[in-house]
mmCIF file of C-alpha atoms in Angstrom:
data_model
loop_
_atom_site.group_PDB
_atom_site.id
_atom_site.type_symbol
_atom_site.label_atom_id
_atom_site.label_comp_id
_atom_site.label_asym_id
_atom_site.label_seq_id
_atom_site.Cartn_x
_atom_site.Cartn_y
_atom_site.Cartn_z
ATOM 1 C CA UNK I 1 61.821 -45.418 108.398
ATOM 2 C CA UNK I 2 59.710 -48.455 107.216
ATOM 3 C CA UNK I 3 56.496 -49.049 108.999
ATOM 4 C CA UNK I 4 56.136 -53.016 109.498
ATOM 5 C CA UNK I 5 53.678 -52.891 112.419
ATOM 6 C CA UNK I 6 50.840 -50.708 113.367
ATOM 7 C CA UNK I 7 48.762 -50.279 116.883
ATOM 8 C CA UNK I 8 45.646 -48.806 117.650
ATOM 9 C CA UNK I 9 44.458 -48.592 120.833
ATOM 10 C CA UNK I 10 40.903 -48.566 121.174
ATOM 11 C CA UNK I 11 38.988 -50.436 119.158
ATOM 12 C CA UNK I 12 35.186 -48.637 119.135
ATOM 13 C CA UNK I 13 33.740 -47.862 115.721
ATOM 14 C CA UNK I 14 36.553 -45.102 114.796
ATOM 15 C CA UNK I 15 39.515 -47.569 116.110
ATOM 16 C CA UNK I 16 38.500 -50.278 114.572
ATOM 17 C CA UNK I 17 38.214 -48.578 111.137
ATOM 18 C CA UNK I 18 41.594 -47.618 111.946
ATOM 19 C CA UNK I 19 42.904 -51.053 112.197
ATOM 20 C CA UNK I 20 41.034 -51.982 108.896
ATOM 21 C CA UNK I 21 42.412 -48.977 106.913
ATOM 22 C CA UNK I 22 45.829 -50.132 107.944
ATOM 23 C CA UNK I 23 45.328 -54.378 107.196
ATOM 24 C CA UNK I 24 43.555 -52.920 104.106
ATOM 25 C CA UNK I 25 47.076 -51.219 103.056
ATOM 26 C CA UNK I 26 48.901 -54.347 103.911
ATOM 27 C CA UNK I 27 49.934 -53.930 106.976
ATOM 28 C CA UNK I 28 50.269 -55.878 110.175
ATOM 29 C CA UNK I 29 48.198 -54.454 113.015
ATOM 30 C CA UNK I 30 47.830 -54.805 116.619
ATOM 31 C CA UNK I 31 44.656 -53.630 118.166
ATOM 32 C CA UNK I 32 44.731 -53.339 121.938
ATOM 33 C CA UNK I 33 41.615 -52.100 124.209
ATOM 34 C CA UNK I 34 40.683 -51.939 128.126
ATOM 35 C CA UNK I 35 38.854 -54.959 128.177
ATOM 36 C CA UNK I 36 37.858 -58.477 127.082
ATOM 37 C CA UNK I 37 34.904 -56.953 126.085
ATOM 38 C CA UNK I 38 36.662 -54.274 124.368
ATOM 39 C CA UNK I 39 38.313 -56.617 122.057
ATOM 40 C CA UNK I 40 35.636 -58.735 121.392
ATOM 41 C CA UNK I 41 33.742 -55.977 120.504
ATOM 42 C CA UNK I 42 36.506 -54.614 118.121
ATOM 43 C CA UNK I 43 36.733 -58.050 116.191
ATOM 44 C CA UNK I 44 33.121 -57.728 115.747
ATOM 45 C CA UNK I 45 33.266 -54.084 114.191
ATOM 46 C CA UNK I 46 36.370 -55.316 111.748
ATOM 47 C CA UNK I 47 34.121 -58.373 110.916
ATOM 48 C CA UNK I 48 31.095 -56.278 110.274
ATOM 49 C CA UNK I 49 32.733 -53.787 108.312
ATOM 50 C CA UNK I 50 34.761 -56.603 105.985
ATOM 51 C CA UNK I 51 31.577 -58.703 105.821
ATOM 52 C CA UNK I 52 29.484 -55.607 103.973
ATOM 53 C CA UNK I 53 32.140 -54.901 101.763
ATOM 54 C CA UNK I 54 32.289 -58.333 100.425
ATOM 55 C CA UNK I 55 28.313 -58.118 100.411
ATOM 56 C CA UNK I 56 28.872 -54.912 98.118
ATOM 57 C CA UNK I 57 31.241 -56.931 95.837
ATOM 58 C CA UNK I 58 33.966 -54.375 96.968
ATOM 59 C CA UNK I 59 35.943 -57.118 98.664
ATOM 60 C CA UNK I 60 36.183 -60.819 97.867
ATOM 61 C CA UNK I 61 35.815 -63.143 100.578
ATOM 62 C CA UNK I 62 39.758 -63.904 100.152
ATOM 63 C CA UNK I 63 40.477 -60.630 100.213
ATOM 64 C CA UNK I 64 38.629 -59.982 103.433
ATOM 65 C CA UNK I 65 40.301 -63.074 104.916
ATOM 66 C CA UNK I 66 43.048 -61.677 104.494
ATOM 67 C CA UNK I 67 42.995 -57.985 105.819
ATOM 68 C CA UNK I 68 41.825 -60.117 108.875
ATOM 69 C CA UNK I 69 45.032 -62.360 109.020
ATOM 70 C CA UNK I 70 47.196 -59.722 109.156
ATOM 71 C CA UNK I 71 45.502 -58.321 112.272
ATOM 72 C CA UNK I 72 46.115 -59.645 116.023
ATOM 73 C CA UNK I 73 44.110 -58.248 119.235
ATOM 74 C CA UNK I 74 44.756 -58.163 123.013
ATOM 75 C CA UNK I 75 44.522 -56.325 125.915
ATOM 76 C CA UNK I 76 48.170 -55.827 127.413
ATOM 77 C CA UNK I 77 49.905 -53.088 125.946
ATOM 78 C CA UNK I 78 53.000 -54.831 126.288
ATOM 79 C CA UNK I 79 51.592 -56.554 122.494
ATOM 80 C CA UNK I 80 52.645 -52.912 121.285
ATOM 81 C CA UNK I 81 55.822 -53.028 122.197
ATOM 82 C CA UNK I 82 57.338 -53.704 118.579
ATOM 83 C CA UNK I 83 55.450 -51.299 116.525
ATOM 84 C CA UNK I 84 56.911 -48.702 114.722
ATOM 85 C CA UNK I 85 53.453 -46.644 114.952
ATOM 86 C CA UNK I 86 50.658 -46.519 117.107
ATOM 87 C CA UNK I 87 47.652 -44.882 117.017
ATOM 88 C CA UNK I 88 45.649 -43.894 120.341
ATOM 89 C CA UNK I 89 41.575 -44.109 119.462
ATOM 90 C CA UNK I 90 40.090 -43.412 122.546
ATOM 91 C CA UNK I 91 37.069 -41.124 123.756
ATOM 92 C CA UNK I 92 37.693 -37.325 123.418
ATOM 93 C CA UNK I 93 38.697 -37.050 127.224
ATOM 94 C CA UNK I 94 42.183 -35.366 128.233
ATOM 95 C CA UNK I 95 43.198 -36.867 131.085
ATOM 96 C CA UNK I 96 42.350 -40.427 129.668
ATOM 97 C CA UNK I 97 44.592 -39.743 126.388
ATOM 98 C CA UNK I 98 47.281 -38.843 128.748
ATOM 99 C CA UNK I 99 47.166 -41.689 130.522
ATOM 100 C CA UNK I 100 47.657 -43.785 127.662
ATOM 101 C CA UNK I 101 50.122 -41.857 126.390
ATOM 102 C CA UNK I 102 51.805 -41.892 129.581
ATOM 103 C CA UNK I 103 51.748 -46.123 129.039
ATOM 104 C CA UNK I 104 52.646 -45.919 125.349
ATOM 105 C CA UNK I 105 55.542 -44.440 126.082
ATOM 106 C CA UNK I 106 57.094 -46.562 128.636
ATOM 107 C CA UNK I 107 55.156 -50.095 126.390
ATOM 108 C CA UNK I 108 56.683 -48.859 123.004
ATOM 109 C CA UNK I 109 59.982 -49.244 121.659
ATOM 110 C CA UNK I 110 62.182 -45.964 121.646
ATOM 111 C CA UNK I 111 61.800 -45.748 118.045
ATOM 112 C CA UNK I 112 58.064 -45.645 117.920
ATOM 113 C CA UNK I 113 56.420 -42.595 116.971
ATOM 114 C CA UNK I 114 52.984 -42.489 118.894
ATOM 115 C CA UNK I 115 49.746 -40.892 117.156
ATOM 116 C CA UNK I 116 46.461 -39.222 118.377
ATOM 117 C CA UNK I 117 43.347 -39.226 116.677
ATOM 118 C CA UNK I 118 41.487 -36.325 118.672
ATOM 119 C CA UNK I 119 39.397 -34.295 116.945
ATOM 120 C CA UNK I 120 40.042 -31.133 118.763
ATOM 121 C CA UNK I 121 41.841 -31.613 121.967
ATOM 122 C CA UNK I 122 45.675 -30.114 122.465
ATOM 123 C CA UNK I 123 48.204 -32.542 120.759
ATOM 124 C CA UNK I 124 50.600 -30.478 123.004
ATOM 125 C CA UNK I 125 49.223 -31.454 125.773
ATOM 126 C CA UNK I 126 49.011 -35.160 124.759
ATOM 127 C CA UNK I 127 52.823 -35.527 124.091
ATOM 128 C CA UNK I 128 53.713 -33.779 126.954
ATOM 129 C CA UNK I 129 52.729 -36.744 128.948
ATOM 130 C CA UNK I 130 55.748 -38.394 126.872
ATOM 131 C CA UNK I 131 59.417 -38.494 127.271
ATOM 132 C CA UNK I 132 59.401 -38.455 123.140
ATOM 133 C CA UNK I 133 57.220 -35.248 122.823
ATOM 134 C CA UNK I 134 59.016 -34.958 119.246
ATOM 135 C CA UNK I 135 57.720 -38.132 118.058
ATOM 136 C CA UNK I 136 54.036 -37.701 118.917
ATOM 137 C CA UNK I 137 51.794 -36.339 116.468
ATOM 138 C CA UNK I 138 48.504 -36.099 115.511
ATOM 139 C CA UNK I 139 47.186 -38.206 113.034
ATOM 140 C CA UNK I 140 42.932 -37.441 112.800
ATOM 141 C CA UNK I 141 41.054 -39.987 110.501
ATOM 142 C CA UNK I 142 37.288 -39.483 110.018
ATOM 143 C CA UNK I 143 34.582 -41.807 110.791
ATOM 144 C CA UNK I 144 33.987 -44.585 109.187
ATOM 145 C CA UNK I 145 37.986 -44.401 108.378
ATOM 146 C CA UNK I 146 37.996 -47.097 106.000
ATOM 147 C CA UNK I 147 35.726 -44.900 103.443
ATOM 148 C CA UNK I 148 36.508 -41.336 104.136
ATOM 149 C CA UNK I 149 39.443 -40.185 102.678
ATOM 150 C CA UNK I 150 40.547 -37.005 104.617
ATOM 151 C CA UNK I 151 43.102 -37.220 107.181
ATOM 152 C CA UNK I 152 44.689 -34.117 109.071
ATOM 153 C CA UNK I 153 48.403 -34.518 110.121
ATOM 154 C CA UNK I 154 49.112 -31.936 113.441
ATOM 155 C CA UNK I 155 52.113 -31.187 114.276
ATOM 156 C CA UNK I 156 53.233 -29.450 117.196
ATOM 157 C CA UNK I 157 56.191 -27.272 118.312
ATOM 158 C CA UNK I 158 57.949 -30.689 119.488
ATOM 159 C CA UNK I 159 57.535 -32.421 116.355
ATOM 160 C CA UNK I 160 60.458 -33.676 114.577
ATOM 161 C CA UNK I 161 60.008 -32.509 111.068
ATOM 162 C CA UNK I 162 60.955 -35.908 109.461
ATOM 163 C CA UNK I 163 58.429 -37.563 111.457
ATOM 164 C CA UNK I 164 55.493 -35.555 109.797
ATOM 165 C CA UNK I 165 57.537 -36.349 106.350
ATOM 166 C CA UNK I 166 57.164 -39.970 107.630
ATOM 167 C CA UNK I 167 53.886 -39.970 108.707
ATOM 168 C CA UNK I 168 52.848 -38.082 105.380
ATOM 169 C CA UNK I 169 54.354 -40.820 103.227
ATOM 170 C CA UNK I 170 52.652 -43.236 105.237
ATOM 171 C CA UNK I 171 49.005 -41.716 104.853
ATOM 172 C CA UNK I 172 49.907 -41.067 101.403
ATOM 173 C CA UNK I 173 50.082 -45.303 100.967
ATOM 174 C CA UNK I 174 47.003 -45.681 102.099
ATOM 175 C CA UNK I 175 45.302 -43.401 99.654
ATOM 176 C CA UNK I 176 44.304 -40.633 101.889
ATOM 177 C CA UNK I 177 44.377 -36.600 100.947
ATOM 178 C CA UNK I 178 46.608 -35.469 103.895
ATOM 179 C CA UNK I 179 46.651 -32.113 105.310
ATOM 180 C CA UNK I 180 49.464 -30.732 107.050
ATOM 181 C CA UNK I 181 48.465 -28.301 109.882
ATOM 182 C CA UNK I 182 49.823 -26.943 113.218
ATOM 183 C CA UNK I 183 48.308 -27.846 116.857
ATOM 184 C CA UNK I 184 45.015 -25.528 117.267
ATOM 185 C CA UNK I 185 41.630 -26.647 119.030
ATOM 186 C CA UNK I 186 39.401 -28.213 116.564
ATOM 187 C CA UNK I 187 42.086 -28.032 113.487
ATOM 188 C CA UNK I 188 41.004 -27.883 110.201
ATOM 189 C CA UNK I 189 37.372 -29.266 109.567
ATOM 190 C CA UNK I 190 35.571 -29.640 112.808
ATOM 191 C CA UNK I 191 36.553 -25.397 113.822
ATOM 192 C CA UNK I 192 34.869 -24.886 111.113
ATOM 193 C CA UNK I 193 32.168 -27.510 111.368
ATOM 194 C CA UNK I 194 31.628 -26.729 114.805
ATOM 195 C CA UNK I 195 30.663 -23.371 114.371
ATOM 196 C CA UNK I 196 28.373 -23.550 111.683
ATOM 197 C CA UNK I 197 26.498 -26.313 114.057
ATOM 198 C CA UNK I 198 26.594 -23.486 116.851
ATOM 199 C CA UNK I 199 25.635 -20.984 115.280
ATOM 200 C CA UNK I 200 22.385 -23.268 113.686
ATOM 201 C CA UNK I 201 21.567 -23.431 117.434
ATOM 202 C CA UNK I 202 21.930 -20.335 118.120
ATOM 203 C CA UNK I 203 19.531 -19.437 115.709
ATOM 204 C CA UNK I 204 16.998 -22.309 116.661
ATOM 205 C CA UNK I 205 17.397 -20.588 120.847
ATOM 206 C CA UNK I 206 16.634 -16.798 118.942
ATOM 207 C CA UNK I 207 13.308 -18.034 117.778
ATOM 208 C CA UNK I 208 14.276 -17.154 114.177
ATOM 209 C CA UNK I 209 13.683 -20.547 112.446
ATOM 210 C CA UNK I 210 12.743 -23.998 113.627
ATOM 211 C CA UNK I 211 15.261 -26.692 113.431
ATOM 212 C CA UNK I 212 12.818 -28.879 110.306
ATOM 213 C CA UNK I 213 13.437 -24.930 108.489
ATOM 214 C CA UNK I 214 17.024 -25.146 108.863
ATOM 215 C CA UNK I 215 17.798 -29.007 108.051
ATOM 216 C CA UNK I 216 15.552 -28.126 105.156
ATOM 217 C CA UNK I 217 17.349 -25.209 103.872
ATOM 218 C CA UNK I 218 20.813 -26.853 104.378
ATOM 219 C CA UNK I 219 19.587 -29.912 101.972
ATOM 220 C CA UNK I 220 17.480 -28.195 99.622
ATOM 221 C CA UNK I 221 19.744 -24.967 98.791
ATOM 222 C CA UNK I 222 23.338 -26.065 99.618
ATOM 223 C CA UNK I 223 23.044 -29.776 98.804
ATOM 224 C CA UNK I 224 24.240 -30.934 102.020
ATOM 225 C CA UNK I 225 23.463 -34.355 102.846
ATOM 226 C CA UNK I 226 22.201 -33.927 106.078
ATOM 227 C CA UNK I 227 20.656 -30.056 107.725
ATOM 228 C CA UNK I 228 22.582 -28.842 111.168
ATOM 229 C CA UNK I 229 20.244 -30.554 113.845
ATOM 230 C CA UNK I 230 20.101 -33.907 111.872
ATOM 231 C CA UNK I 231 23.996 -33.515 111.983
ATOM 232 C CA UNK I 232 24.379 -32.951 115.988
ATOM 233 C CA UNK I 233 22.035 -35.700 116.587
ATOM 234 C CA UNK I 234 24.095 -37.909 114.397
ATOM 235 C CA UNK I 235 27.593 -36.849 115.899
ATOM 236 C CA UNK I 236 26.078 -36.391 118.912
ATOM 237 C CA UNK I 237 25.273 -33.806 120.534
ATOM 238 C CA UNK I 238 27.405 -34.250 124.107
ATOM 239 C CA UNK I 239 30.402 -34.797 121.494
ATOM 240 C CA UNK I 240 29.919 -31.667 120.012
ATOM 241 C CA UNK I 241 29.180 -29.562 123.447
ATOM 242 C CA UNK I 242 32.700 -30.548 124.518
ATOM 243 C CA UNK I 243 34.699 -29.485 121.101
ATOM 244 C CA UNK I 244 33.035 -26.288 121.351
ATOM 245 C CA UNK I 245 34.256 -25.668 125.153
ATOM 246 C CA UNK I 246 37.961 -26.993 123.868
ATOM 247 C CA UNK I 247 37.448 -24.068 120.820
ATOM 248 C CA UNK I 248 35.999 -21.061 122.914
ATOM 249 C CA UNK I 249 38.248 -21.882 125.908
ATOM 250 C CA UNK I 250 40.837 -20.920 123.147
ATOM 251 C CA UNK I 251 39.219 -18.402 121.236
ATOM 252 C CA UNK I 252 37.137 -16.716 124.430
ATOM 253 C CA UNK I 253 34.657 -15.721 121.338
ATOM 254 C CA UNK I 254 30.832 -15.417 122.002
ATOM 255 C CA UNK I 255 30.462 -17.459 118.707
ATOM 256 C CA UNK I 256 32.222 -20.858 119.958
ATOM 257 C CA UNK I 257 30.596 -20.731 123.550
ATOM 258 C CA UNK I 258 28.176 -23.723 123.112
ATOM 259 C CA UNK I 259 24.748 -22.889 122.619
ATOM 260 C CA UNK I 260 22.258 -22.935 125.049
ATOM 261 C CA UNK I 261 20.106 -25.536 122.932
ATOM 262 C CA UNK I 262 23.062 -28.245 123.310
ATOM 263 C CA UNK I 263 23.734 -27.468 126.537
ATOM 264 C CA UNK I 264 19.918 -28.478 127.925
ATOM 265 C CA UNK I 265 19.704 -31.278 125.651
ATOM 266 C CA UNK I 266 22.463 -32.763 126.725
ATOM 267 C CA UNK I 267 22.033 -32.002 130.860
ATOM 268 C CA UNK I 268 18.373 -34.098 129.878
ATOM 269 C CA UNK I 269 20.319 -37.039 128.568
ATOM 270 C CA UNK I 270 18.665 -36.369 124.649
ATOM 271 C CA UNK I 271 22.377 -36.642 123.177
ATOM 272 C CA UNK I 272 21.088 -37.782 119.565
ATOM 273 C CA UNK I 273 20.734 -40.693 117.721
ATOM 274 C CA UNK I 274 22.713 -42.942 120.294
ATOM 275 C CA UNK I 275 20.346 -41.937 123.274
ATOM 276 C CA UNK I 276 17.265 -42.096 121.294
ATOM 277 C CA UNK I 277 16.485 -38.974 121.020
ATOM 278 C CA UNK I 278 18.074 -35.310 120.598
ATOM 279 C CA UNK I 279 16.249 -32.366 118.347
ATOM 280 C CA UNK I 280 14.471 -35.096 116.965
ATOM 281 C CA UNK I 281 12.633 -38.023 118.223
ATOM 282 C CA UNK I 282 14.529 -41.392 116.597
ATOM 283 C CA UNK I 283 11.914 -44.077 118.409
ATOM 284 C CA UNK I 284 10.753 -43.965 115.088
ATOM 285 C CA UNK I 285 12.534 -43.980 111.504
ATOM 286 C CA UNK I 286 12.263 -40.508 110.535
ATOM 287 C CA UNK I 287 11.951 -38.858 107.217
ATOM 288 C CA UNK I 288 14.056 -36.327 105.989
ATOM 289 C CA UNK I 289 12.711 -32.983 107.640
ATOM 290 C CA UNK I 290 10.851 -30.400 105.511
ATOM 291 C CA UNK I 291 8.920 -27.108 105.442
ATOM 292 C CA UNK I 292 7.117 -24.952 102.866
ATOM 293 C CA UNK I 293 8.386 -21.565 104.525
ATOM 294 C CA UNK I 294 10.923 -20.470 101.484
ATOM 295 C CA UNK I 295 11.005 -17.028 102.844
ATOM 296 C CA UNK I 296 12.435 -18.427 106.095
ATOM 297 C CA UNK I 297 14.430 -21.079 105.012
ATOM 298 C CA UNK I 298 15.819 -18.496 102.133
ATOM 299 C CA UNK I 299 17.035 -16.602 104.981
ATOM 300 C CA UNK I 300 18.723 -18.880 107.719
ATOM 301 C CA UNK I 301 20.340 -20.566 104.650
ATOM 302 C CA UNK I 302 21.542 -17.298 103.583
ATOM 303 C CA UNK I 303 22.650 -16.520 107.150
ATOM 304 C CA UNK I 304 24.160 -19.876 108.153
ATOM 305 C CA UNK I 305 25.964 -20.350 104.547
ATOM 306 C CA UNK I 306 27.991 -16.564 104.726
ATOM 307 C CA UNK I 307 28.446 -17.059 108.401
ATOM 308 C CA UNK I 308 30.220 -20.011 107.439
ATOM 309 C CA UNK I 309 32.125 -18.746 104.552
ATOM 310 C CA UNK I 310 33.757 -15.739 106.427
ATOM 311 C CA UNK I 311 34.544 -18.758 108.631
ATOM 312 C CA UNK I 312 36.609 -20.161 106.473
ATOM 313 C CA UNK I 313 37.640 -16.980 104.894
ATOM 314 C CA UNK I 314 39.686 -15.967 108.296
ATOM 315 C CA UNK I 315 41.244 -19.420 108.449
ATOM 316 C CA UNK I 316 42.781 -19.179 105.354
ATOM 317 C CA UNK I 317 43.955 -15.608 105.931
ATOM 318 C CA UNK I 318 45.572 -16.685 109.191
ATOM 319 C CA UNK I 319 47.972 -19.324 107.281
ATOM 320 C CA UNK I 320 46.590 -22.043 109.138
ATOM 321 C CA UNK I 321 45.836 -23.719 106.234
ATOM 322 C CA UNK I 322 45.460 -23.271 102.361
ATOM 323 C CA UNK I 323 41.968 -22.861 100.538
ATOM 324 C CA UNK I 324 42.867 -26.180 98.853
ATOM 325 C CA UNK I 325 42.635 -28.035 102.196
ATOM 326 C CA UNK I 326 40.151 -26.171 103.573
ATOM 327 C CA UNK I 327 37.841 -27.175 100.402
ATOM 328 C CA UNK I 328 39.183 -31.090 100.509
ATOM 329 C CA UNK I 329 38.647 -31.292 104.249
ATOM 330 C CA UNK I 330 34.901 -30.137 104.262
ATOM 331 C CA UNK I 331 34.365 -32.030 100.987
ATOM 332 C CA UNK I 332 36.058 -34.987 101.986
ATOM 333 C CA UNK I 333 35.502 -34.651 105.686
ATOM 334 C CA UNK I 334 31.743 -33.866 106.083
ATOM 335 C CA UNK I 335 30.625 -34.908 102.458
ATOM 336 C CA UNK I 336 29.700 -31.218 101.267
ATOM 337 C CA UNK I 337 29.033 -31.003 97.603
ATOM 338 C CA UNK I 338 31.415 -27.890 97.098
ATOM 339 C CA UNK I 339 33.730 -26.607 99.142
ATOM 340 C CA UNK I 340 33.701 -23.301 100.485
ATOM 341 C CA UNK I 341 35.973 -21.297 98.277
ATOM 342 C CA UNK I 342 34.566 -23.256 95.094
ATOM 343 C CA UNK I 343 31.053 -21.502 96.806
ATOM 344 C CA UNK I 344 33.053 -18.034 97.518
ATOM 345 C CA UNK I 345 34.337 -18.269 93.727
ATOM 346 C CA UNK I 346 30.966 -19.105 92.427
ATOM 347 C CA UNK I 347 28.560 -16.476 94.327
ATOM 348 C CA UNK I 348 31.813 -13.566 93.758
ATOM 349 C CA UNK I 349 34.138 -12.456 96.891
ATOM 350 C CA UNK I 350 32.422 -8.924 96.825
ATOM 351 C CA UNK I 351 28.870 -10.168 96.952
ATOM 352 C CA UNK I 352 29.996 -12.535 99.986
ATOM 353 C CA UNK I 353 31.638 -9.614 101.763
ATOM 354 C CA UNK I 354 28.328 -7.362 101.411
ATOM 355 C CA UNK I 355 26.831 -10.137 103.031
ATOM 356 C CA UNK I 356 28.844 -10.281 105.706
ATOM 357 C CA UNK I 357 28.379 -6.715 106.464
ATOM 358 C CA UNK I 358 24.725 -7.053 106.253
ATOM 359 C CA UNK I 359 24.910 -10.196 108.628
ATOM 360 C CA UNK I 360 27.086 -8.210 111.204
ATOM 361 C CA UNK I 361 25.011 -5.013 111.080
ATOM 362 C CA UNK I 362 21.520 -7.113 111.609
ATOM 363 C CA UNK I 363 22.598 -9.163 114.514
ATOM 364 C CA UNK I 364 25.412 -6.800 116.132
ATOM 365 C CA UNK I 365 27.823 -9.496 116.109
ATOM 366 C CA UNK I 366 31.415 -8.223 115.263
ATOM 367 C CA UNK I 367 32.765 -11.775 114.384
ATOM 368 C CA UNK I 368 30.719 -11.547 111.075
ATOM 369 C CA UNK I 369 32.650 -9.062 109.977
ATOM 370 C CA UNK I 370 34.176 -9.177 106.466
ATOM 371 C CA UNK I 371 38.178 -8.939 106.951
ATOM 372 C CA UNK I 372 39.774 -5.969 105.872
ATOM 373 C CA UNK I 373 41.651 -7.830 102.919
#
């Protein structure tokens, strides 16, 4: 199959870097959203995008001409009837996806495959709302999607098997590193994301470190360009409480149940950076958060770091996924410096696993366990 066309439908930040990965490639796009305003606002975040890449001297203005001729917008969904892909973009909310699923199916042409870009939520249960459950498949870009280069490919039980080989090929055009996994809450890179943000919070609720300690650790010892809190508030922090539910309602662990930290910010409206304020105060520009504790910040660094790593450990011993995706998708996907085997290989397996016992044994939490491999 030849892909000609392309639609996305919803055109926030994350759809609209959709469309522009897509025009980018050479493609023709359709971008459909809700509203007038919905589109408008779409152009604008295409436009934006374009216009600082020519101001970087990454685009010329021709160029970004261009990418913008080959794209059209509306609001019908009737304008997606011809394309041979399309890619749903809209808030993490079930019943919303499968309602647009639900019209996908009967807009689109039989032939279309239909895409999700959720982050966590059942693609089962998305192309169930389909009478073409075998051509829907996840397809999970990461924000801004016109620079990160990560994309996870979920497949479910449904799935035709040359419509992941199709999809593959296609991400492979536009220059994307492509994992291949199976339908599981949170997939690859925000399970494991996810719980290394919980368990940050967890710590912060246990009185064992404040949250300038931990950011500070994070940056200073790992090289991670952002500490856990500064993360939520960026993501934000409602975002991230509903993931975790999606993960622990499938896990039933104590580790994915979202911490009690989130869970109060959020009921006070502090979701992060896009309300103004979460575990930090953004009313002001804020400097990167430090302390002069190295004891402490040794030690929740220590903590959240082999937490993490026996994290990623399990997922690998599952078969989930391979240690090569697992290290592209938090390198490429969250902008870590190493991934976390290259980090296993460098500290030694058996000093991690001593860890890990250590970890367990101090805070009586079994999931810390080193695996019996």
């Amino acid at each position: 199959m030849s892909f000609s066309q392309i639609g996305v439908v919803g055109l926030g930040i994350m759809g609209a870097g959709i469309v522009e990965v897509f025009a980018r490639a050479g493609y023709q796009v359709v971008g459909v959203a809700e509203s007038a305003p919905a589109v408008e606002a779409g152009k604008s975040n295409l436009s934006k995008s374009l216009s600082r890449a020519v101001a970087k001297g990454k685009l010329s203005q021709a160029e970004s001409d261009e990418i913008t001729a080959r794209v059209s917008f509306g609001e019908p969904f009737e304008l997606l009837a011809n394309c041979d892909l399309v890619i749903e973009a809209a808030p993490e909310i079930l019943p919303l996806k499968i309602e647009i699923f639900s019209k996908l199916d009967a807009a689109v042409k039989s032939s279309g495959i239909l895409a999700t870009n959720t982050s966590s939520l059942s693609v089962t249960d998305i192309a169930n709302a389909t009478s073409r459950p075998a051509q829907v498949i996840g397809m999970h870009f990461f924000n801004p999607a016109p620079v990160q280069k990560f994309v996870e490919v979920i497949s479910t039980a449904h799935s035709d098997q040359q419509v992941v080989a199709q999809i593959v090929e296609l991400g492979n055009s536009l220059g994307k590193h492509l994992a291949q996994i199976s339908d599981q809450p949170g997939f690859i890179v925000n399970k494991l994301l996810l719980r290394y943000l919980n368990h940050a919070v967890q710590v912060l609720d246990a009185g064992q470190a404040s949250k300038e300690q931990m950011d500070a650790a994070m940056r200073e010892l790992s090289g991670y360009p952002m500490g856990p809190c500064e993360l939520l508030d960026l993501i934000g922090i409602d975002t991230c409480v509903e993931i975790l539910k999606t993960i622990h309602a499938d896990t039933k662990l104590e580790i994915d149940e979202p911490a009690a930290g989130m869970v109060k910010l959020v009921a006070a409206g502090h979701k992060g950076r896009k309300s103004g304020a979460g575990f930090y105060d953004y009313s002001e520009k804020l400097d990167a958060p430090t302390d002069s504790n190295e004891n402490v910040k040794s030690q929740v660094h220590n903590d959240l770091l082999i937490a993490y790593l026996g994290d990623c450990i399990a997922m690998e011993a599952t078969g989930y996924a391979s240690k090569a995706d697992i290290d592209s998708g938090m390198k490429l996907g969250c902008g870590l410096p190493k991934g976390p085997f290259e980090v296993i290989e460098s500290m030694g397996i058996e000093n991690v696993r001593v860890a890990q016992a250590e970890l367990a044994q101090r805070t009586g939490i079994s999931a810390y366990q080193p695996l019996p491999l």
